Amino acid sequence: MEKLPFSLYDFFGYLAAGALLLSAVDLGFFEARHVDEDPSLTGAILGVLAAYIAGHLVAGISSAALERGLVARVLGGSAHALLTPVGGWRRRVFPGYLEPLPAAARQRLGDRVQADVGAELTGEALFWHCYPIARERATTAARLATFLNLYGFCRNVATAAALAALALAAAAAFSNPPAGLGWWIAAAVVVCVGMTYRYLKFLRLYGLEVLTGYLAALAAVPSDPAPTLGDPSQ
């Protein structure tokens, strides 16, 4: 049997996010009639296709809002967060993501990079130097794929929940929504906030895996456990 053209991420990363958004629109503007109806096979296929397409649209918005917005412009990438102590309101609001590695671990990595390239690298330059070397290790590559899927799923669902809350709020203002819609809006906001923090957690673990995999690759460590820079279990 040929390999299926869809991956597990297609289901969780796109279908789930798209289904969440479409369900919120159906609830707010159509009183969940499309969800309650017993659809035909054709209707079910079209529904899955619509959710998949909506999921891809959500992923595009999510990438712009969270990756290129919150992370790139406000918090800094995972390598920056791991290696650069940050204070102020950002550290108070996002303490898990902005928890830097111990000073000794940062020094160890810096010394290894200096010995490797003869220069000090920081931020994105450091990440992209370490990444291709780290993913040469099969075990590191497998874990990177896992964390990539996890943070992508959390990112997309967080954005879908935010859009769902906006859609439900619009329905409450301009339509004739069912009773109790406020509770659904509150639930969508909770999901959005919670999944945003989960996204940042897995993004941090992704960056940590790149750095530890880089050290392991240069040390010619053939198998796990890879040398650790900190405790990833959060």
Short mmCIF file of C-alpha atoms in Angstrom, two decimals:
data_model
loop_
_atom_site.label_atom_id
_atom_site.label_comp_id
_atom_site.label_asym_id
_atom_site.label_seq_id
_atom_site.Cartn_x
_atom_site.Cartn_y
_atom_site.Cartn_z
CA MET A 1 0.00 0.00 0.00
CA GLU A 2 1.33 3.39 -0.93
CA LYS A 3 2.05 5.84 1.85
CA LEU A 4 -0.90 8.08 2.66
CA PRO A 5 -0.47 11.62 1.34
CA PHE A 6 -1.52 13.08 4.71
CA SER A 7 0.50 13.11 7.90
CA LEU A 8 -0.61 13.10 11.53
CA TYR A 9 0.09 16.84 11.56
CA ASP A 10 -2.40 17.34 8.73
CA PHE A 11 -5.09 15.96 11.00
CA PHE A 12 -4.14 17.66 14.25
CA GLY A 13 -2.47 20.79 12.90
CA TYR A 14 -4.92 21.72 10.13
CA LEU A 15 -8.15 19.75 10.44
CA ALA A 16 -8.55 20.31 14.17
CA ALA A 17 -7.88 24.05 13.92
CA GLY A 18 -10.18 24.44 10.91
CA ALA A 19 -12.95 22.38 12.51
CA LEU A 20 -12.74 24.49 15.67
CA LEU A 21 -13.16 27.73 13.74
CA LEU A 22 -15.96 26.44 11.49
CA SER A 23 -17.81 25.02 14.49
CA ALA A 24 -17.68 28.40 16.21
CA VAL A 25 -19.07 30.12 13.09
CA ASP A 26 -21.79 27.48 12.84
CA LEU A 27 -22.70 27.90 16.51
CA GLY A 28 -22.73 31.68 16.46
CA PHE A 29 -24.49 32.36 13.16
CA PHE A 30 -26.40 29.16 12.36
CA GLU A 31 -27.25 27.80 15.84
CA ALA A 32 -25.07 24.74 15.18
CA ARG A 33 -27.49 23.40 12.57
CA HIS A 34 -24.70 22.02 10.40
CA VAL A 35 -23.14 20.18 13.34
CA ASP A 36 -26.43 18.72 14.53
CA GLU A 37 -27.58 17.50 11.13
CA ASP A 38 -26.83 13.96 10.01
CA PRO A 39 -24.76 14.67 6.89
CA SER A 40 -24.52 12.57 3.78
CA LEU A 41 -21.23 11.06 2.69
CA THR A 42 -20.79 13.89 0.20
CA GLY A 43 -21.56 16.46 2.88
CA ALA A 44 -19.10 14.84 5.27
CA ILE A 45 -16.34 14.87 2.64
CA LEU A 46 -17.03 18.51 1.84
CA GLY A 47 -17.03 19.31 5.56
CA VAL A 48 -13.64 17.69 6.05
CA LEU A 49 -12.29 19.50 3.00
CA ALA A 50 -13.65 22.83 4.27
CA ALA A 51 -12.07 22.24 7.69
CA TYR A 52 -8.74 21.33 6.08
CA ILE A 53 -8.74 24.47 3.92
CA ALA A 54 -9.79 26.61 6.90
CA GLY A 55 -6.97 25.03 8.90
CA HIS A 56 -4.40 26.10 6.31
CA LEU A 57 -5.77 29.65 6.41
CA VAL A 58 -5.60 29.62 10.20
CA ALA A 59 -1.99 28.37 9.99
CA GLY A 60 -1.06 31.34 7.80
CA ILE A 61 -2.62 33.80 10.23
CA SER A 62 -1.03 31.94 13.14
CA SER A 63 2.43 32.13 11.61
CA ALA A 64 2.10 35.87 11.09
CA ALA A 65 0.61 36.62 14.50
CA LEU A 66 2.57 34.31 16.78
CA GLU A 67 5.82 33.44 14.99
CA ARG A 68 6.57 36.69 13.18
CA GLY A 69 4.67 38.81 15.69
CA LEU A 70 4.80 37.66 19.31
CA VAL A 71 7.99 35.59 19.09
CA ALA A 72 10.09 37.44 16.53
CA ARG A 73 9.21 41.01 17.53
CA VAL A 74 8.40 40.76 21.24
CA LEU A 75 10.01 37.73 22.89
CA GLY A 76 12.83 36.71 20.58
CA GLY A 77 13.46 33.31 19.04
CA SER A 78 14.07 30.19 21.11
CA ALA A 79 17.88 30.47 20.96
CA HIS A 80 17.69 34.09 22.12
CA ALA A 81 15.31 33.15 24.95
CA LEU A 82 17.56 30.30 26.10
CA LEU A 83 20.80 32.27 26.03
CA THR A 84 19.83 35.87 26.86
CA PRO A 85 18.42 36.79 30.28
CA VAL A 86 15.35 39.02 29.88
CA GLY A 87 13.63 40.99 32.62
CA GLY A 88 10.67 43.33 32.89
CA TRP A 89 7.08 42.60 32.00
CA ARG A 90 7.98 40.01 29.36
CA ARG A 91 9.67 37.80 31.93
CA ARG A 92 6.71 38.16 34.31
CA VAL A 93 4.11 37.32 31.66
CA PHE A 94 6.11 34.57 29.91
CA PRO A 95 8.38 33.17 32.65
CA GLY A 96 8.62 29.66 31.21
CA TYR A 97 9.66 30.66 27.72
CA LEU A 98 12.09 33.36 28.88
CA GLU A 99 13.82 31.21 31.50
CA PRO A 100 17.47 31.28 30.37
CA LEU A 101 19.88 28.41 30.70
CA PRO A 102 22.29 28.50 33.64
CA ALA A 103 25.30 30.76 33.11
CA ALA A 104 27.69 27.79 33.06
CA ALA A 105 25.67 26.11 30.31
CA ARG A 106 25.59 29.29 28.24
CA GLN A 107 29.34 29.65 28.64
CA ARG A 108 29.90 26.04 27.61
CA LEU A 109 27.90 26.46 24.43
CA GLY A 110 29.55 29.78 23.63
CA ASP A 111 33.01 28.29 24.03
CA ARG A 112 32.12 25.38 21.76
CA VAL A 113 30.76 27.67 19.04
CA GLN A 114 33.82 29.91 19.33
CA ALA A 115 36.09 26.90 18.88
CA ASP A 116 34.00 25.67 15.94
CA VAL A 117 33.70 28.86 13.87
CA GLY A 118 36.21 31.21 15.46
CA ALA A 119 33.59 33.84 16.24
CA GLU A 120 30.84 34.58 18.72
CA LEU A 121 27.33 33.90 17.43
CA THR A 122 24.05 34.96 19.02
CA GLY A 123 20.34 34.75 18.32
CA GLU A 124 19.23 33.55 14.90
CA ALA A 125 22.82 33.29 13.63
CA LEU A 126 23.63 30.86 16.44
CA PHE A 127 20.43 28.86 15.86
CA TRP A 128 21.03 28.40 12.13
CA HIS A 129 24.64 27.47 12.72
CA CYS A 130 23.63 24.75 15.19
CA TYR A 131 20.52 23.49 13.40
CA PRO A 132 21.99 21.69 10.34
CA ILE A 133 24.67 20.07 12.49
CA ALA A 134 22.22 18.97 15.17
CA ARG A 135 19.72 17.40 12.80
CA GLU A 136 22.41 15.12 11.36
CA ARG A 137 21.87 12.97 14.45
CA ALA A 138 18.95 10.63 13.84
CA THR A 139 17.69 10.81 17.43
CA THR A 140 17.86 14.60 17.45
CA ALA A 141 16.09 14.83 14.09
CA ALA A 142 13.26 12.63 15.39
CA ARG A 143 12.77 14.74 18.49
CA LEU A 144 12.90 17.94 16.45
CA ALA A 145 10.10 16.60 14.24
CA THR A 146 8.04 15.78 17.33
CA PHE A 147 8.47 19.21 18.90
CA LEU A 148 7.80 20.87 15.53
CA ASN A 149 4.48 19.06 15.22
CA LEU A 150 3.56 19.83 18.83
CA TYR A 151 4.31 23.54 18.69
CA GLY A 152 2.67 23.84 15.28
CA PHE A 153 -0.50 22.19 16.58
CA CYS A 154 -0.62 24.39 19.68
CA ARG A 155 0.07 27.52 17.63
CA ASN A 156 -2.70 26.78 15.14
CA VAL A 157 -5.28 25.85 17.78
CA ALA A 158 -4.46 28.97 19.80
CA THR A 159 -5.09 31.12 16.74
CA ALA A 160 -8.23 29.19 15.78
CA ALA A 161 -9.56 29.71 19.31
CA ALA A 162 -8.84 33.45 19.09
CA LEU A 163 -10.66 33.66 15.75
CA ALA A 164 -13.50 31.57 17.18
CA ALA A 165 -13.88 33.99 20.08
CA LEU A 166 -14.01 36.91 17.65
CA ALA A 167 -16.57 35.12 15.47
CA LEU A 168 -18.75 34.33 18.46
CA ALA A 169 -18.47 37.91 19.73
CA ALA A 170 -19.52 39.17 16.29
CA ALA A 171 -22.46 36.78 16.33
CA ALA A 172 -23.50 38.06 19.75
CA ALA A 173 -23.38 41.64 18.49
CA PHE A 174 -24.89 41.33 15.02
CA SER A 175 -26.84 38.09 14.88
CA ASN A 176 -29.40 36.20 16.93
CA PRO A 177 -27.13 33.74 18.71
CA PRO A 178 -28.25 30.91 21.01
CA ALA A 179 -28.34 31.41 24.76
CA GLY A 180 -25.15 30.86 26.69
CA LEU A 181 -22.87 32.11 23.93
CA GLY A 182 -20.86 34.09 26.47
CA TRP A 183 -19.64 30.86 28.04
CA TRP A 184 -18.40 29.65 24.66
CA ILE A 185 -16.56 32.92 24.14
CA ALA A 186 -14.92 32.57 27.55
CA ALA A 187 -13.97 28.96 26.78
CA ALA A 188 -12.41 30.02 23.46
CA VAL A 189 -10.35 32.71 25.21
CA VAL A 190 -9.13 30.19 27.80
CA VAL A 191 -8.14 27.75 25.05
CA CYS A 192 -6.35 30.54 23.16
CA VAL A 193 -4.30 31.62 26.18
CA GLY A 194 -3.56 28.08 27.33
CA MET A 195 -2.47 26.85 23.91
CA THR A 196 -0.32 29.93 23.36
CA TYR A 197 1.66 29.04 26.46
CA ARG A 198 1.89 25.43 25.30
CA TYR A 199 3.15 26.66 21.94
CA LEU A 200 5.88 28.64 23.64
CA LYS A 201 6.83 25.66 25.79
CA PHE A 202 7.32 23.35 22.82
CA LEU A 203 9.07 26.08 20.83
CA ARG A 204 11.54 26.46 23.71
CA LEU A 205 12.08 22.68 23.82
CA TYR A 206 12.67 22.72 20.07
CA GLY A 207 15.41 25.32 20.49
CA LEU A 208 16.90 23.40 23.42
CA GLU A 209 17.00 20.23 21.32
CA VAL A 210 18.87 22.09 18.57
CA LEU A 211 21.51 23.29 21.02
CA THR A 212 21.99 19.96 22.81
CA GLY A 213 21.98 18.10 19.50
CA TYR A 214 24.67 20.44 18.22
CA LEU A 215 26.89 19.69 21.20
CA ALA A 216 26.27 15.97 20.84
CA ALA A 217 27.07 16.00 17.14
CA LEU A 218 30.36 17.84 17.63
CA ALA A 219 31.28 15.53 20.49
CA ALA A 220 30.62 12.56 18.18
CA VAL A 221 28.18 11.03 20.65
CA PRO A 222 26.62 8.10 18.75
CA SER A 223 23.54 7.59 20.86
CA ASP A 224 21.39 9.12 23.55
CA PRO A 225 21.39 10.61 26.03
CA ALA A 226 22.64 13.78 24.42
CA PRO A 227 24.49 16.26 26.63
CA THR A 228 21.97 18.53 28.28
CA LEU A 229 22.10 22.24 28.91
CA GLY A 230 19.09 22.28 31.19
CA ASP A 231 16.08 20.33 32.34
CA PRO A 232 13.47 20.24 29.51
CA SER A 233 10.76 18.60 31.61
CA GLN A 234 8.21 21.33 32.23
#
